[in-house]
Amino acid sequence: MFSRAIRRSVLDAKITSTPTFPPTFLLPFGARYLQTTTQHIDPPPQGLDAPKLPLKSTPEQTNSVTSIANHVRRSVPLQPAPIAKPLALDPSITEMLPLLAAQPSHYITIHIHGKPYLVTAGDTVRLPFHMPGVVPGDVLRLNRAANLGSRDYTLKGAPYVDERLFECRARVMGTEAEPLRIKEKKKRRNRRINWVQTKLKFTILKIAEVKINRLEELQRVGQESL
Amino acid sequence: MSYFRITLQRSGIGMPKRTQGVLKALGLRHRMATVFYPVTPEVAGQIMRVKELVSVEEVEKPLTKDEVRAERRPDPGFYLETAAPR
């Protein structure tokens, strides 16, 4: 156990000291074995028809969403119906949001299944669970944010920021697996020993985009819907 | 017809047998358990016996067990926007 910790720390030190460390797949087999995590790409689920899925070039979004509803496993939430309630904006938001949008980079506290993740564009998030029904390359829209801010301004949600004010997208990069854990199960006065193996998978997301929508567009869309 | 939405906030452990019996009659077995009963004088009297332990709300229609669970479940916070070819 201790030697493994030393080995890992040496390995980490090597990585940090040499910034041009080759990616894992270029390393010799032995070095790859030393890496604590491995990349697992799930085989795509059967029975899915690629042309019917909403690819980037698909112009009509509503039709494609209904068509993937039949094909993608129900465990992935699909696009909900647009919010009918008109956007009610506080005067302070209409005043300060352009200032927030004008500053260059933004951070956002997104909530996935009620758990907060403070991220900015380009971040990689390892979710603490395996998200069912997604494959690498899927783009998820994250629509629950508690905070949205820049260097000087923060828009706080109560409890969440209105999802029409911003656009946050994440790309599914794949899954990562933890090292195999083996737990010894032994009862007293009994020689039988059971070794329970655990190897959990975790979904990796990369935050592709954090954008604040322009107020004029929001108001124009609101007037059109009225 | 309106209903009482009764949630047990504090445990009945250590209460007199009569009080624990009322909780049992209401079907409140553990803390944060929620039950729905129509608004009647009988139920109102039962609530009065355990008013220090429960929170009561008047609602229009009773929720099922699954609906109560769904209320507590947080929003996923994401949806699939663009699916990769699979």
CSV table of C-alpha atoms in Angstrom, one decimal:
chain,number,residue,atom,x,y,z
A,1,MET,CA,0.0,0.0,0.0
A,2,PHE,CA,2.7,2.4,1.1
A,3,SER,CA,4.9,1.5,-1.9
A,4,ARG,CA,2.1,2.2,-4.2
A,5,ALA,CA,1.6,5.6,-2.7
A,6,ILE,CA,5.3,6.4,-3.2
A,7,ARG,CA,5.1,5.1,-6.8
A,8,ARG,CA,2.1,7.2,-7.5
A,9,SER,CA,3.7,10.3,-6.0
A,10,VAL,CA,6.9,9.7,-8.1
A,11,LEU,CA,4.7,9.3,-11.2
A,12,ASP,CA,2.8,12.5,-10.4
A,13,ALA,CA,6.0,14.4,-9.8
A,14,LYS,CA,7.3,13.2,-13.2
A,15,ILE,CA,4.1,14.4,-14.9
A,16,THR,CA,4.3,17.8,-13.3
A,17,SER,CA,8.0,18.3,-13.9
A,18,THR,CA,7.8,17.4,-17.6
A,19,PRO,CA,4.9,19.3,-19.2
A,20,THR,CA,5.4,17.5,-22.5
A,21,PHE,CA,4.4,14.1,-21.1
A,22,PRO,CA,3.1,11.9,-23.9
A,23,PRO,CA,-0.5,10.9,-23.7
A,24,THR,CA,-1.4,7.6,-22.1
A,25,PHE,CA,-1.8,5.6,-25.3
A,26,LEU,CA,1.7,6.5,-26.4
A,27,LEU,CA,3.3,5.1,-23.2
A,28,PRO,CA,4.7,1.6,-23.2
A,29,PHE,CA,2.4,-1.1,-21.8
A,30,GLY,CA,4.0,-1.1,-18.4
A,31,ALA,CA,3.7,2.6,-17.9
A,32,ARG,CA,0.1,2.4,-19.0
A,33,TYR,CA,-0.5,-0.2,-16.3
A,34,LEU,CA,0.7,2.2,-13.7
A,35,GLN,CA,-1.9,4.7,-14.5
A,36,THR,CA,-4.6,4.6,-11.9
A,37,THR,CA,-7.5,5.1,-14.3
A,38,THR,CA,-8.3,3.6,-17.6
A,39,GLN,CA,-10.5,4.8,-20.4
A,40,HIS,CA,-13.6,2.8,-21.2
A,41,ILE,CA,-15.7,3.6,-24.2
A,42,ASP,CA,-19.1,2.0,-24.0
A,43,PRO,CA,-20.3,0.3,-27.1
A,44,PRO,CA,-23.2,2.3,-28.5
A,45,PRO,CA,-26.6,0.8,-27.6
A,46,GLN,CA,-28.1,-1.3,-30.4
A,47,GLY,CA,-31.2,-0.4,-32.3
A,48,LEU,CA,-30.3,3.2,-32.8
A,49,ASP,CA,-30.6,4.8,-36.2
A,50,ALA,CA,-27.9,7.4,-36.7
A,51,PRO,CA,-29.7,9.6,-39.4
A,52,LYS,CA,-32.7,10.0,-37.1
A,53,LEU,CA,-30.7,11.5,-34.3
A,54,PRO,CA,-30.5,15.3,-34.0
A,55,LEU,CA,-27.1,16.0,-35.4
A,56,LYS,CA,-25.6,19.4,-35.5
A,57,SER,CA,-26.7,20.0,-39.1
A,58,THR,CA,-30.3,19.1,-38.4
A,59,PRO,CA,-32.3,22.3,-39.0
A,60,GLU,CA,-35.6,21.4,-37.3
A,61,GLN,CA,-35.0,20.8,-33.6
A,62,THR,CA,-38.6,19.9,-32.6
A,63,ASN,CA,-39.0,17.0,-35.0
A,64,SER,CA,-35.6,15.5,-34.2
A,65,VAL,CA,-36.3,15.6,-30.5
A,66,THR,CA,-39.5,13.6,-30.9
A,67,SER,CA,-37.7,11.2,-33.1
A,68,ILE,CA,-34.8,10.5,-30.7
A,69,ALA,CA,-37.4,10.1,-27.9
A,70,ASN,CA,-38.2,6.7,-29.5
A,71,HIS,CA,-34.5,5.7,-29.9
A,72,VAL,CA,-32.5,7.0,-27.0
A,73,ARG,CA,-32.9,5.2,-23.7
A,74,ARG,CA,-35.4,6.9,-21.5
A,75,SER,CA,-32.8,7.4,-18.8
A,76,VAL,CA,-31.5,10.5,-20.6
A,77,PRO,CA,-33.7,13.5,-20.1
A,78,LEU,CA,-34.7,15.0,-23.4
A,79,GLN,CA,-35.4,18.6,-24.3
A,80,PRO,CA,-38.4,19.8,-22.2
A,81,ALA,CA,-41.2,22.0,-23.6
A,82,PRO,CA,-40.3,25.7,-23.9
A,83,ILE,CA,-41.2,27.7,-20.8
A,84,ALA,CA,-44.5,29.4,-21.5
A,85,LYS,CA,-44.2,31.9,-18.6
A,86,PRO,CA,-42.8,35.2,-19.9
A,87,LEU,CA,-39.4,36.2,-18.6
A,88,ALA,CA,-39.9,38.5,-15.6
A,89,LEU,CA,-36.7,40.4,-15.1
A,90,ASP,CA,-35.7,42.4,-12.0
A,91,PRO,CA,-34.6,46.0,-13.0
A,92,SER,CA,-31.2,45.3,-11.4
A,93,ILE,CA,-30.8,42.3,-13.7
A,94,THR,CA,-31.6,44.4,-16.8
A,95,GLU,CA,-29.1,47.0,-15.7
A,96,MET,CA,-26.2,44.7,-14.6
A,97,LEU,CA,-26.5,41.7,-17.0
A,98,PRO,CA,-24.9,43.6,-19.9
A,99,LEU,CA,-22.0,44.5,-17.7
A,100,LEU,CA,-21.6,40.8,-16.6
A,101,ALA,CA,-21.9,39.7,-20.2
A,102,ALA,CA,-19.3,42.2,-21.3
A,103,GLN,CA,-16.6,40.8,-19.1
A,104,PRO,CA,-14.5,38.1,-20.8
A,105,SER,CA,-14.7,34.8,-19.0
A,106,HIS,CA,-17.5,33.5,-16.9
A,107,TYR,CA,-17.9,30.9,-14.2
A,108,ILE,CA,-21.1,29.1,-13.4
A,109,THR,CA,-22.3,26.8,-10.6
A,110,ILE,CA,-24.3,24.2,-12.4
A,111,HIS,CA,-26.4,21.7,-10.5
A,112,ILE,CA,-26.6,18.2,-11.8
A,113,HIS,CA,-29.0,16.0,-9.8
A,114,GLY,CA,-29.0,18.7,-7.1
A,115,LYS,CA,-25.2,18.6,-6.6
A,116,PRO,CA,-23.2,21.8,-7.4
A,117,TYR,CA,-20.2,22.0,-9.8
A,118,LEU,CA,-18.4,25.3,-10.1
A,119,VAL,CA,-17.0,25.3,-13.6
A,120,THR,CA,-15.9,27.5,-16.5
A,121,ALA,CA,-15.6,26.9,-20.2
A,122,GLY,CA,-13.0,24.2,-21.0
A,123,ASP,CA,-13.2,22.5,-17.6
A,124,THR,CA,-13.3,18.7,-17.4
A,125,VAL,CA,-15.8,17.4,-14.8
A,126,ARG,CA,-15.7,13.8,-13.6
A,127,LEU,CA,-19.2,13.2,-12.4
A,128,PRO,CA,-19.4,11.0,-9.3
A,129,PHE,CA,-21.7,8.6,-11.2
A,130,HIS,CA,-22.1,6.8,-14.5
A,131,MET,CA,-24.6,8.7,-16.6
A,132,PRO,CA,-26.8,6.1,-18.3
A,133,GLY,CA,-27.8,6.4,-21.9
A,134,VAL,CA,-25.1,8.8,-23.2
A,135,VAL,CA,-22.2,8.1,-25.5
A,136,PRO,CA,-19.1,10.1,-26.1
A,137,GLY,CA,-19.8,13.0,-28.3
A,138,ASP,CA,-23.3,13.8,-27.0
A,139,VAL,CA,-23.9,17.4,-26.1
A,140,LEU,CA,-25.8,18.0,-22.9
A,141,ARG,CA,-27.4,21.3,-22.2
A,142,LEU,CA,-27.0,22.3,-18.5
A,143,ASN,CA,-30.0,24.4,-17.4
A,144,ARG,CA,-29.8,24.6,-13.6
A,145,ALA,CA,-27.3,27.2,-12.4
A,146,ALA,CA,-27.1,28.6,-8.9
A,147,ASN,CA,-24.5,31.3,-9.7
A,148,LEU,CA,-23.3,32.9,-12.8
A,149,GLY,CA,-20.4,35.3,-12.6
A,150,SER,CA,-17.4,37.0,-14.0
A,151,ARG,CA,-14.4,38.6,-12.3
A,152,ASP,CA,-16.4,41.5,-10.8
A,153,TYR,CA,-20.1,40.5,-11.1
A,154,THR,CA,-22.1,37.6,-9.9
A,155,LEU,CA,-25.7,36.8,-10.7
A,156,LYS,CA,-27.1,34.7,-7.9
A,157,GLY,CA,-30.1,32.5,-8.4
A,158,ALA,CA,-33.0,32.0,-5.9
A,159,PRO,CA,-32.5,29.1,-5.9
A,160,TYR,CA,-31.6,28.9,-9.6
A,161,VAL,CA,-30.9,31.5,-12.3
A,162,ASP,CA,-33.6,31.6,-15.0
A,163,GLU,CA,-32.4,29.1,-17.6
A,164,ARG,CA,-33.2,31.5,-20.5
A,165,LEU,CA,-30.6,33.9,-19.3
A,166,PHE,CA,-27.6,31.7,-20.2
A,167,GLU,CA,-26.5,28.8,-22.3
A,168,CYS,CA,-24.2,26.2,-20.9
A,169,ARG,CA,-23.3,23.1,-22.8
A,170,ALA,CA,-21.2,20.1,-21.9
A,171,ARG,CA,-19.8,17.4,-24.2
A,172,VAL,CA,-19.6,13.8,-23.0
A,173,MET,CA,-16.0,12.7,-23.3
A,174,GLY,CA,-16.4,9.1,-22.1
A,175,THR,CA,-16.2,7.2,-19.0
A,176,GLU,CA,-13.4,6.6,-16.5
A,177,ALA,CA,-13.1,3.7,-14.1
A,178,GLU,CA,-11.6,3.6,-10.7
A,179,PRO,CA,-8.9,1.1,-9.8
A,180,LEU,CA,-10.4,-2.3,-8.8
A,181,ARG,CA,-11.1,-2.3,-5.1
A,182,ILE,CA,-11.2,-5.6,-3.2
A,183,LYS,CA,-12.9,-5.8,0.1
A,184,GLU,CA,-12.4,-8.8,2.3
A,185,LYS,CA,-15.6,-10.1,3.9
A,186,LYS,CA,-15.0,-12.4,6.9
A,187,LYS,CA,-17.4,-13.5,9.6
A,188,ARG,CA,-16.2,-14.5,13.0
A,189,ARG,CA,-15.8,-18.2,13.8
A,190,ASN,CA,-16.1,-19.1,10.2
A,191,ARG,CA,-13.2,-19.8,7.8
A,192,ARG,CA,-15.1,-18.6,4.7
A,193,ILE,CA,-13.8,-15.4,3.2
A,194,ASN,CA,-15.5,-13.5,0.5
A,195,TRP,CA,-13.7,-10.9,-1.6
A,196,VAL,CA,-16.0,-8.3,-3.0
A,197,GLN,CA,-14.8,-6.5,-6.1
A,198,THR,CA,-15.8,-3.0,-6.9
A,199,LYS,CA,-14.9,-1.1,-10.0
A,200,LEU,CA,-17.2,1.9,-10.5
A,201,LYS,CA,-17.4,3.9,-13.7
A,202,PHE,CA,-17.7,7.7,-13.9
A,203,THR,CA,-18.8,9.9,-16.8
A,204,ILE,CA,-16.5,12.6,-17.9
A,205,LEU,CA,-17.9,15.9,-19.2
A,206,LYS,CA,-16.1,18.8,-20.8
A,207,ILE,CA,-17.8,22.2,-20.5
A,208,ALA,CA,-18.0,23.3,-24.1
A,209,GLU,CA,-19.7,26.6,-23.7
A,210,VAL,CA,-20.8,29.2,-21.1
A,211,LYS,CA,-22.7,32.0,-22.7
A,212,ILE,CA,-24.9,34.8,-21.4
A,213,ASN,CA,-27.8,35.5,-23.7
A,214,ARG,CA,-28.4,39.1,-24.9
A,215,LEU,CA,-31.2,40.8,-23.2
A,216,GLU,CA,-32.6,42.3,-26.4
A,217,GLU,CA,-32.9,38.8,-27.9
A,218,LEU,CA,-34.7,37.6,-24.8
A,219,GLN,CA,-37.1,40.4,-24.8
A,220,ARG,CA,-37.7,40.1,-28.6
A,221,VAL,CA,-38.5,36.3,-28.2
A,222,GLY,CA,-40.8,37.2,-25.3
A,223,GLN,CA,-42.7,39.7,-27.4
A,224,GLU,CA,-43.0,37.2,-30.3
A,225,SER,CA,-44.5,34.5,-28.0
A,226,LEU,CA,-47.1,37.0,-26.6
B,1,MET,CA,-62.9,18.2,-0.9
B,2,SER,CA,-59.7,19.1,0.9
B,3,TYR,CA,-57.2,17.0,2.6
B,4,PHE,CA,-54.8,17.3,5.5
B,5,ARG,CA,-51.2,16.7,4.5
B,6,ILE,CA,-49.6,15.5,7.8
B,7,THR,CA,-45.8,15.1,8.1
B,8,LEU,CA,-44.2,13.7,11.2
B,9,GLN,CA,-41.4,16.1,12.1
B,10,ARG,CA,-40.4,14.8,15.5
B,11,SER,CA,-40.2,11.1,16.6
B,12,GLY,CA,-42.8,9.7,18.9
B,13,ILE,CA,-40.2,7.9,20.9
B,14,GLY,CA,-40.5,8.7,24.6
B,15,MET,CA,-44.0,9.9,24.3
B,16,PRO,CA,-46.9,8.4,26.3
B,17,LYS,CA,-48.4,5.2,24.9
B,18,ARG,CA,-51.6,7.2,24.0
B,19,THR,CA,-49.7,9.6,21.8
B,20,GLN,CA,-47.7,6.8,20.1
B,21,GLY,CA,-51.0,5.1,19.5
B,22,VAL,CA,-52.4,8.1,17.7
B,23,LEU,CA,-49.3,8.2,15.5
B,24,LYS,CA,-49.7,4.6,14.7
B,25,ALA,CA,-53.4,5.2,13.9
B,26,LEU,CA,-52.5,8.0,11.5
B,27,GLY,CA,-50.0,5.7,9.8
B,28,LEU,CA,-46.9,7.8,10.8
B,29,ARG,CA,-44.3,5.2,11.4
B,30,HIS,CA,-41.1,7.3,11.2
B,31,ARG,CA,-40.0,10.9,11.0
B,32,MET,CA,-40.7,12.8,7.7
B,33,ALA,CA,-43.4,10.3,6.8
B,34,THR,CA,-46.2,12.0,5.0
B,35,VAL,CA,-49.9,10.9,5.0
B,36,PHE,CA,-53.0,12.4,3.6
B,37,TYR,CA,-56.5,12.3,5.2
B,38,PRO,CA,-59.7,14.0,4.3
B,39,VAL,CA,-60.6,17.0,6.5
B,40,THR,CA,-63.0,15.6,9.1
B,41,PRO,CA,-63.5,16.3,12.8
B,42,GLU,CA,-62.1,12.9,13.7
B,43,VAL,CA,-58.8,13.5,11.9
B,44,ALA,CA,-58.6,17.0,13.3
B,45,GLY,CA,-58.9,15.6,16.8
B,46,GLN,CA,-56.1,13.1,16.1
B,47,ILE,CA,-53.9,15.9,14.9
B,48,MET,CA,-54.6,17.9,18.0
B,49,ARG,CA,-53.3,15.0,20.1
B,50,VAL,CA,-49.9,15.0,18.3
B,51,LYS,CA,-49.8,18.7,17.2
B,52,GLU,CA,-46.3,19.1,18.8
B,53,LEU,CA,-44.9,16.4,16.6
B,54,VAL,CA,-46.4,17.0,13.1
B,55,SER,CA,-46.7,19.7,10.5
B,56,VAL,CA,-50.1,20.0,8.9
B,57,GLU,CA,-51.0,21.6,5.6
B,58,GLU,CA,-54.4,21.7,3.8
B,59,VAL,CA,-54.2,20.5,0.2
B,60,GLU,CA,-56.8,20.1,-2.6
B,61,LYS,CA,-56.0,16.5,-3.5
B,62,PRO,CA,-53.9,13.7,-1.9
B,63,LEU,CA,-50.6,12.7,-3.6
B,64,THR,CA,-49.5,9.2,-4.1
B,65,LYS,CA,-46.3,7.8,-2.5
B,66,ASP,CA,-44.5,8.2,-5.8
B,67,GLU,CA,-45.6,11.8,-6.2
B,68,VAL,CA,-44.3,12.7,-2.7
B,69,ARG,CA,-41.0,11.1,-3.6
B,70,ALA,CA,-40.9,13.0,-6.9
B,71,GLU,CA,-41.3,16.2,-5.0
B,72,ARG,CA,-38.1,15.6,-3.0
B,73,ARG,CA,-36.1,14.5,-6.0
B,74,PRO,CA,-33.9,17.3,-7.3
B,75,ASP,CA,-34.1,18.3,-11.0
B,76,PRO,CA,-31.6,16.5,-13.2
B,77,GLY,CA,-30.3,19.8,-14.4
B,78,PHE,CA,-29.4,18.6,-17.9
B,79,TYR,CA,-30.9,17.3,-21.1
B,80,LEU,CA,-29.6,15.7,-24.2
B,81,GLU,CA,-29.4,18.5,-26.8
B,82,THR,CA,-27.4,16.9,-29.6
B,83,ALA,CA,-26.9,13.2,-29.8
B,84,ALA,CA,-23.7,11.7,-31.3
B,85,PRO,CA,-24.2,9.2,-34.1
B,86,ARG,CA,-24.6,5.8,-32.5
